[in-house]
Tab-separated table of C-alpha atoms and ligand atoms in Angstrom:
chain	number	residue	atom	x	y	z
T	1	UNK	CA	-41.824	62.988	142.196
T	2	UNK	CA	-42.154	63.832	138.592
T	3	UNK	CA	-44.885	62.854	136.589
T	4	UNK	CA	-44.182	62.104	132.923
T	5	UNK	CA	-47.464	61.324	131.114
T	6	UNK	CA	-50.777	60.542	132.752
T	7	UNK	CA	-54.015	59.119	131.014
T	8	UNK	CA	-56.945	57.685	132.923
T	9	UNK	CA	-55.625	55.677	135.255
T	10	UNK	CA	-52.225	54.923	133.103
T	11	UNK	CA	-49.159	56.782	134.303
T	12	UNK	CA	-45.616	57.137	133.756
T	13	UNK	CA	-43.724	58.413	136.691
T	14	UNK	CA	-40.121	59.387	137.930
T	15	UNK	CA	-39.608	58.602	141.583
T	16	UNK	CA	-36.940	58.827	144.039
T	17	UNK	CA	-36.050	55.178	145.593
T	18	UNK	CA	-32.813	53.307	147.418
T	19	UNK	CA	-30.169	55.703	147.807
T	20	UNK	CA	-31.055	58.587	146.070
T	21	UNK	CA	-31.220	56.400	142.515
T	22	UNK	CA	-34.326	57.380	140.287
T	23	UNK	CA	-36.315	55.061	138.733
T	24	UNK	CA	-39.687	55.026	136.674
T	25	UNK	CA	-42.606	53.207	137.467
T	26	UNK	CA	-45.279	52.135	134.460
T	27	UNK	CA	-49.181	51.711	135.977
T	28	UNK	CA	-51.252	50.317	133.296
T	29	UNK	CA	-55.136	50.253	133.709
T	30	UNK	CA	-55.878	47.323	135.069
T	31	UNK	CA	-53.647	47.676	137.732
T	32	UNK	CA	-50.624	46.142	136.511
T	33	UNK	CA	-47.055	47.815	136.889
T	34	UNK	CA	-43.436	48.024	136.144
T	35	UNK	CA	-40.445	49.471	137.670
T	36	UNK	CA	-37.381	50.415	136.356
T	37	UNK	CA	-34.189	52.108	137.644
T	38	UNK	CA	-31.772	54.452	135.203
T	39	UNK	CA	-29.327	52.654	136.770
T	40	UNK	CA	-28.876	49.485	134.377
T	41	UNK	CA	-31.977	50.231	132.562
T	42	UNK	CA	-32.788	47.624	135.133
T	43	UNK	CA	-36.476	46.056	135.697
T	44	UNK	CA	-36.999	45.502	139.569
T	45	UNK	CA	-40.136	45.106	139.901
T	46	UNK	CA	-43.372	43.673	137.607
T	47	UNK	CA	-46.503	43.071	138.967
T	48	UNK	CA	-49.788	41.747	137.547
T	49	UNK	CA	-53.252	43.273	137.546
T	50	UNK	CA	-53.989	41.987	141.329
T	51	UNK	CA	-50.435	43.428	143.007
T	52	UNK	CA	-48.703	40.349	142.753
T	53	UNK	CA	-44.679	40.750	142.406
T	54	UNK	CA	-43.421	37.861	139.328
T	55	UNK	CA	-39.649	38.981	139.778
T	56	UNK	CA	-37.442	38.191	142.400
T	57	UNK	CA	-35.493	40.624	144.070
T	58	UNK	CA	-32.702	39.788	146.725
T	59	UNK	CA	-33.913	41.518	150.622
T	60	UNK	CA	-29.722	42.011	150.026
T	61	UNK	CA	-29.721	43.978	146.725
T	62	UNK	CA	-27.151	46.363	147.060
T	63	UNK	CA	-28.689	49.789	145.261
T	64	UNK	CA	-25.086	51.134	145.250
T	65	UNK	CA	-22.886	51.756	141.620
T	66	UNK	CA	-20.605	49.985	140.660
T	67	UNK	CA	-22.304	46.728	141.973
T	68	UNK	CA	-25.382	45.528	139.925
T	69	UNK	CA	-28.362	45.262	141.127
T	70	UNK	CA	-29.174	41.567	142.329
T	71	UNK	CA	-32.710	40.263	140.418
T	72	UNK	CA	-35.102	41.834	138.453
T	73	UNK	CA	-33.753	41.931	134.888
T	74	UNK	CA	-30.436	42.607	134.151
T	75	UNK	CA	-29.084	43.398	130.915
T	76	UNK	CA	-25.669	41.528	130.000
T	77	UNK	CA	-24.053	43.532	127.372
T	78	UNK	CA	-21.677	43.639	125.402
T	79	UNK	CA	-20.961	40.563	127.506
T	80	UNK	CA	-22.553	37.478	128.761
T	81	UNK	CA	-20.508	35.607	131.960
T	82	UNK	CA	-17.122	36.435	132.500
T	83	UNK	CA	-14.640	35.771	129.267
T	84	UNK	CA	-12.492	38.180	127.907
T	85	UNK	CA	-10.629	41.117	130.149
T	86	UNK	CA	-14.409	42.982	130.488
T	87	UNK	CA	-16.151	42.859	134.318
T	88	UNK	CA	-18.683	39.882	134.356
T	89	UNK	CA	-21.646	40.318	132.388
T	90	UNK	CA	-20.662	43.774	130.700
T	91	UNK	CA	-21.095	47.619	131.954
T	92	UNK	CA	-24.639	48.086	130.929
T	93	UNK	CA	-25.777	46.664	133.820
T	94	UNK	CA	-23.994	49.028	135.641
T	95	UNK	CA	-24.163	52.372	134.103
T	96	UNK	CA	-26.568	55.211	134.215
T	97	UNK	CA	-28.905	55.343	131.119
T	98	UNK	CA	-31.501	58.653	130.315
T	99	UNK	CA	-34.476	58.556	128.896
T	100	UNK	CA	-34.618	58.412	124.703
T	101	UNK	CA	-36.154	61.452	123.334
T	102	UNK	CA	-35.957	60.572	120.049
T	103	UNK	CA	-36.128	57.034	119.685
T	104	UNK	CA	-37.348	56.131	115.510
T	105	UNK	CA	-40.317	54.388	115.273
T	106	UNK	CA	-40.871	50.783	116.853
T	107	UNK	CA	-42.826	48.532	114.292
T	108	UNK	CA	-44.171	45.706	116.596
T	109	UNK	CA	-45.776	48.626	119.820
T	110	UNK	CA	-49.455	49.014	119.102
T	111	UNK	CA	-51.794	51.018	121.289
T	112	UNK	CA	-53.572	50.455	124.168
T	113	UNK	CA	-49.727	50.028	125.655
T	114	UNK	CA	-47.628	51.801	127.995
T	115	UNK	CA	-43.697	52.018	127.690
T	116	UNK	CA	-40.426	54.017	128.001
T	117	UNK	CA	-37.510	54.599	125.808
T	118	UNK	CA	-34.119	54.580	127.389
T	119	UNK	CA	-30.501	54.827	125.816
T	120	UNK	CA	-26.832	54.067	126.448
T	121	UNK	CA	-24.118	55.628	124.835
T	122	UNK	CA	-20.489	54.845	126.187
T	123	UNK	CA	-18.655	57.375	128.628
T	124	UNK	CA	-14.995	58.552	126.768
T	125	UNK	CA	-14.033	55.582	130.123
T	126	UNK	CA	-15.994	52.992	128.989
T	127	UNK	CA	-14.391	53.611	125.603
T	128	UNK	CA	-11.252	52.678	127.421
T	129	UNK	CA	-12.816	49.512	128.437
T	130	UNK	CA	-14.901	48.366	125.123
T	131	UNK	CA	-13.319	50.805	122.327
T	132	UNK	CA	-16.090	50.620	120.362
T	133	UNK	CA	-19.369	53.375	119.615
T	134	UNK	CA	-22.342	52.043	119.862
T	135	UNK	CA	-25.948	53.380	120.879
T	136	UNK	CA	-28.082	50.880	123.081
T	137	UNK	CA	-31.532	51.939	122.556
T	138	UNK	CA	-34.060	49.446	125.098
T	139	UNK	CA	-37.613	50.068	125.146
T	140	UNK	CA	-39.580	48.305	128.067
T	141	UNK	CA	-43.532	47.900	127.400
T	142	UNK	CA	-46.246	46.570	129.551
T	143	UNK	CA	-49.426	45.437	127.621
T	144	UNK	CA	-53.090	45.636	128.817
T	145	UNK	CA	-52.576	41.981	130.317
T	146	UNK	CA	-49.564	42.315	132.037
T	147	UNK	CA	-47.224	41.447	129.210
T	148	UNK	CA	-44.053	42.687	129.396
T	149	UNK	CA	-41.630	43.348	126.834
T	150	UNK	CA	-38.139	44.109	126.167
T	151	UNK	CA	-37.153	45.288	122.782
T	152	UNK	CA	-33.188	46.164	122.768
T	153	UNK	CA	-31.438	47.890	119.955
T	154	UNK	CA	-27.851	48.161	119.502
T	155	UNK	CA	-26.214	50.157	116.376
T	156	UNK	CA	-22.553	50.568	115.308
T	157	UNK	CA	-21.989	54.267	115.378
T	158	UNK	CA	-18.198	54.131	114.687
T	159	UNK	CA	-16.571	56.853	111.797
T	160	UNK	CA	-13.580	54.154	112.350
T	161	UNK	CA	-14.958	51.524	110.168
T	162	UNK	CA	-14.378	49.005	112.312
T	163	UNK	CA	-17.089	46.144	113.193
T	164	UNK	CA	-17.291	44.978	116.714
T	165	UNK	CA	-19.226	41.131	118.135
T	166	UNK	CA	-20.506	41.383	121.666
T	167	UNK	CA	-22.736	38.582	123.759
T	168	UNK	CA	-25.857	39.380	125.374
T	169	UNK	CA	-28.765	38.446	127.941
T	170	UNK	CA	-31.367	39.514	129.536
T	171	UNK	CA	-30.708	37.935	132.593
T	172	UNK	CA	-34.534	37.809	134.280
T	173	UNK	CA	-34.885	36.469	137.824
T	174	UNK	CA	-38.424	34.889	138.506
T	175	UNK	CA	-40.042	34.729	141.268
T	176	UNK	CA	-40.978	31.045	142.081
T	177	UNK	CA	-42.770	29.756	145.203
T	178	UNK	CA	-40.006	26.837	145.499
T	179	UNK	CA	-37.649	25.826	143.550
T	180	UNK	CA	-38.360	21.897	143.672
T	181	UNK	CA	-41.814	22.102	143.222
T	182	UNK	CA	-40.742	23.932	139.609
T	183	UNK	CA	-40.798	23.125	136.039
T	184	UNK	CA	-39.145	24.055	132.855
T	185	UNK	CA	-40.263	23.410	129.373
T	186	UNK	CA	-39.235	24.006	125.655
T	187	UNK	CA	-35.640	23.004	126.363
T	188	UNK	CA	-35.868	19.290	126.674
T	189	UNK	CA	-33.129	17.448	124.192
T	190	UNK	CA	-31.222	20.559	123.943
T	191	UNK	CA	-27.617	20.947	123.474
T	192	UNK	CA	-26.265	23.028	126.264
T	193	UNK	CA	-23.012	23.959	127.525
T	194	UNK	CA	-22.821	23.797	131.238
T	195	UNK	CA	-20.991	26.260	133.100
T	196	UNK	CA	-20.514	24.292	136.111
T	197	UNK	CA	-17.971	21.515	134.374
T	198	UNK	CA	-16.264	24.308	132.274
T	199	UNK	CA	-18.848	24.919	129.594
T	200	UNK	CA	-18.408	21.750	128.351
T	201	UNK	CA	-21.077	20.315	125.668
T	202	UNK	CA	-23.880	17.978	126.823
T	203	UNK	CA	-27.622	16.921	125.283
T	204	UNK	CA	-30.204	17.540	127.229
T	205	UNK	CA	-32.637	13.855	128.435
T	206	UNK	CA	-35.908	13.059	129.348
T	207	UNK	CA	-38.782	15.391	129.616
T	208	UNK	CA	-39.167	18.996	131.316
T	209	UNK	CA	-36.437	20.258	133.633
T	210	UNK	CA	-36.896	20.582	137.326
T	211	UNK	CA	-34.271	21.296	140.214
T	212	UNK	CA	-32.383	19.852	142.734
T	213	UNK	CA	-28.982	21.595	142.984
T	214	UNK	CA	-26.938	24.257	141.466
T	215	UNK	CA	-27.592	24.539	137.348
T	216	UNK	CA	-25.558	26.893	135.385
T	217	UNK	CA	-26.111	26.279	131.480
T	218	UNK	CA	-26.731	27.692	128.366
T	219	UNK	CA	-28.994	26.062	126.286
T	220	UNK	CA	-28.181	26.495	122.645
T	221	UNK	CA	-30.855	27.439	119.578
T	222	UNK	CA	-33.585	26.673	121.409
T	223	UNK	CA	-37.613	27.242	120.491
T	224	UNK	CA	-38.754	30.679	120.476
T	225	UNK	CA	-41.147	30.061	123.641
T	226	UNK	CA	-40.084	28.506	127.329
T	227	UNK	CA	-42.768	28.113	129.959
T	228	UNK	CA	-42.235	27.860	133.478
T	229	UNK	CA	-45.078	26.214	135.432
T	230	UNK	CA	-44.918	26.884	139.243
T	231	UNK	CA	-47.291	24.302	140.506
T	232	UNK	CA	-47.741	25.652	144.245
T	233	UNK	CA	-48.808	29.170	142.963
T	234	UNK	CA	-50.558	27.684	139.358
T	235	UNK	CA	-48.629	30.041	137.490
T	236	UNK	CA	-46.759	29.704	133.988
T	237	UNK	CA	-44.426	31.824	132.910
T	238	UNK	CA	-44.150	32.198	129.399
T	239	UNK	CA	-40.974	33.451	127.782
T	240	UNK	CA	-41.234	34.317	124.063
T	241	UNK	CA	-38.119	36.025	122.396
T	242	UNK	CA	-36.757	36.687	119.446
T	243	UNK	CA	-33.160	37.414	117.954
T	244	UNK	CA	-31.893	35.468	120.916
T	245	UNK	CA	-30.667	32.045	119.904
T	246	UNK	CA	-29.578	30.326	123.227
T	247	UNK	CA	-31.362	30.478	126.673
T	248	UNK	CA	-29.094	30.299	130.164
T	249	UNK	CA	-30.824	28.555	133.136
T	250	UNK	CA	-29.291	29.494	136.713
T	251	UNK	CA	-29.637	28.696	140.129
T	252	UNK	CA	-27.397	29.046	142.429
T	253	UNK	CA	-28.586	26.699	144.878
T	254	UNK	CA	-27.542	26.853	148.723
T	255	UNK	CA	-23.853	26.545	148.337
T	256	UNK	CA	-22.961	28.998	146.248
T	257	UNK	CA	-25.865	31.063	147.255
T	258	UNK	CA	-23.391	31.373	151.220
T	259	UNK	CA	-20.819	32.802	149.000
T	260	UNK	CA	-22.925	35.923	147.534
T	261	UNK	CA	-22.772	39.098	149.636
T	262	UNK	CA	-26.242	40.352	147.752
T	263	UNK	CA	-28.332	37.302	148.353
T	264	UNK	CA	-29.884	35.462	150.930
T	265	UNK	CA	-28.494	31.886	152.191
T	266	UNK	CA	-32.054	30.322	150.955
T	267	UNK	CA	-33.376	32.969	148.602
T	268	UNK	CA	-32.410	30.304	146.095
T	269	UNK	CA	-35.156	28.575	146.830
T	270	UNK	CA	-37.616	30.786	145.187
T	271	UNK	CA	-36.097	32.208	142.539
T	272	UNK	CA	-35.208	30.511	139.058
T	273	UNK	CA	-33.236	32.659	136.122
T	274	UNK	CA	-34.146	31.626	132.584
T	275	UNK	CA	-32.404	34.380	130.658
T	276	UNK	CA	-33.103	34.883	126.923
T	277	UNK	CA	-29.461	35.187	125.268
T	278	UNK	CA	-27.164	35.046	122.494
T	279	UNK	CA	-24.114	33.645	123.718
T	280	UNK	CA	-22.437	31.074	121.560
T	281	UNK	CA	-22.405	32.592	118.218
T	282	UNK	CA	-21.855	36.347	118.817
T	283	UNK	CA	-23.234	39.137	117.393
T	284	UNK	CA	-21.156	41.169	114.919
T	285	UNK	CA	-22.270	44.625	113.668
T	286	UNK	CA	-20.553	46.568	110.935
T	287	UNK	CA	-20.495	50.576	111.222
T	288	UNK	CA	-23.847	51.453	110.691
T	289	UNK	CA	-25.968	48.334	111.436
T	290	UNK	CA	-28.094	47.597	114.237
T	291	UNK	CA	-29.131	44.383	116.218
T	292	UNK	CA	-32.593	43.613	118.190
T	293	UNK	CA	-32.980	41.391	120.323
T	294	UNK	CA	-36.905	41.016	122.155
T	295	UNK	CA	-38.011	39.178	125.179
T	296	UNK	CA	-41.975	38.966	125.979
T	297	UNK	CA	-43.175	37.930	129.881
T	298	UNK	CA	-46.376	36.970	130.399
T	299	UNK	CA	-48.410	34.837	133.026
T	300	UNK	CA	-51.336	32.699	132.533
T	301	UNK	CA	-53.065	30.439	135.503
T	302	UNK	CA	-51.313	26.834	135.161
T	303	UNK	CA	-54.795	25.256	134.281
T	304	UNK	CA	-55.576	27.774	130.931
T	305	UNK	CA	-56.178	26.605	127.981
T	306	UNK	CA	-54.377	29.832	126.825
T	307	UNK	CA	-51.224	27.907	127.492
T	308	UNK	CA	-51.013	26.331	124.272
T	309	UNK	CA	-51.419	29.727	122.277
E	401	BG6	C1	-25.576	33.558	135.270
E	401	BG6	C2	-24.283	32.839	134.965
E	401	BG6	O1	-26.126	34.058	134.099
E	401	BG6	O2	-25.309	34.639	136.158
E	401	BG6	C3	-23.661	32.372	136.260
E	401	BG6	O3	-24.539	31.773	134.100
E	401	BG6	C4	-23.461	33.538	137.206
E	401	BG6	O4	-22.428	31.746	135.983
E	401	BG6	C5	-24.789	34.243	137.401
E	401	BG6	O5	-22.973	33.055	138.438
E	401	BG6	C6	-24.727	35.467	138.315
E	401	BG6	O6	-23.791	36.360	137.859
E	401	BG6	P1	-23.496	37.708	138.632
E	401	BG6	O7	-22.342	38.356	137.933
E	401	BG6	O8	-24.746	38.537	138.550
E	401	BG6	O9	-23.202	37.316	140.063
């Protein structure tokens, strides 16, 4: 065990956890935490101030490279789904990062907040795979309430002159007491594209979503905010984010969920992705330039009037 920083009862720390991976855990002073593993830069566990775990994670997670890590929060990069000759959801889900050293300064972090820097930079093999440079810079911040926030930045670091477009999510898995009893807001009479009839282009009816089978879609420019309200635990969700246009909503439901090696036949029922994304226009950065993309988590009790701010 190696720890990084320590104030009061704040703490960074490096542990030891499934197979021999490392990842860091984040304690804030009120209790709250965070982990992450180096392995995808990926979140697998946030908890609130009284223990309380908001992220699913699959009892069949397989904690072994090359396969990703099944919940928490997955990063999709440099590309969301499956197009294109690239494995499904990009490598940066699947690659070791290290911590940032150096990272330059982060405008929007104020004090009074705890967070880690970590970086990807390809491998001379992933250069086979995406020949493009690029430094992925992702700083992951819990806030004295619990908040938690992803700010990614990816430059072009190519001499070649050459720009290159990727795709992107952050592909969060929350934790939902069940399914049915769920509801989604801030995407009602969207344009999506639905992934389970071939991405093709539909308009959202009628008021918030809820769930009854499998839903695949991306929902195109949507609000800056989503809220999901969990009526059997009175939680909301709320998803703020910024940079990233679209938002994909996915459950698997019990069909599909048979044909997944990493997840349980009726896990599906209490987990719901709403993943923060920029899918149908993609991002192109010249040699040089950077992107950022942000995603903010927070919880409030279903009945608050804090809901509205
Ligand atoms: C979602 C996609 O984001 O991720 C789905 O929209 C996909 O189509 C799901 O099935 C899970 O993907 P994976 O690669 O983690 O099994």
């Amino acid at each position: 065990m190696n720890e990084m920083s320590t104030s009061e009862q704040r703490s960074v720390e490096v542990v030891k956890a499934i197979n021999g991976l490392e990842k860091v855990v984040l304690r804030e002073i009120h209790g709250s935490s965070v982990e992450v593993y180096f392995y995808g830069a990926h979140v697998t566990s946030w908890k609130n101030e009284h223990g309380e775990e908001l992220l699913f994670l699959s009892s069949k997670a397989i904690f072994k490279p090359p396969k990703p890590i099944r919940g928490g929060i997955p990063i999709c990069f440099p590309q969301f789904s499956n197009l294109g000759s690239l494995e499904a959801h990009g490598f940066a889900r699947n690659r070791l990062w290290t911590f940032d050293d150096n990272p330059p300064p982060f405008p929007a972090d104020a004090t009074n907040k705890i967070f880690i820097d970590l970086i990807l930079r390809p491998t001379k093999e992933d250069l086979k795979l995406w020949p493009h440079s690029f430094e992925y810079r992702l700083r992951i911040t819990l806030g004295p309430r619990a908040d938690l926030m992803l700010t990614s930045r990816i430059r072009n670091t190519s001499t070649d002159g050459k720009p290159f477009t990727f795709t992107f999510a952050y592909h969060t898995y929350f934790s939902v007491s069940d399914i049915s009893e769920v509801r989604v807001e801030g995407l009602e009479t969207l344009d999506y594209l639905d992934n389970c009839q071939k991405r093709e282009r539909f308009t959202e009816q009628g008021d918030s979503i809820t769930f009854e089978s499998e839903v695949d879609k991306i929902y195109l420019s949507t609000p800056t905010k989503i809220t999901i309200m969990d009526h059997e635990k009175k939680r909301t969700f709320s998803i703020r984010k910024d940079g990233l246009p679209d938002a994909v909503v996915w459950n698997p439901w019990d069909k599909k969920a048979r044909t997944m090696a990493d997840f349980g036949d009726d896990e599906y029922k209490h987990m719901l992705c709403v993943e923060a994304a920029a899918v149908e226009k993609p991002i192109t950065l010249k040699p040089g330039e950077e992107w950022r993309g942000r995603q903010e988590l927070s919880t409030v009790p279903s009945s608050s009037k804090q809901l509205d701010s």
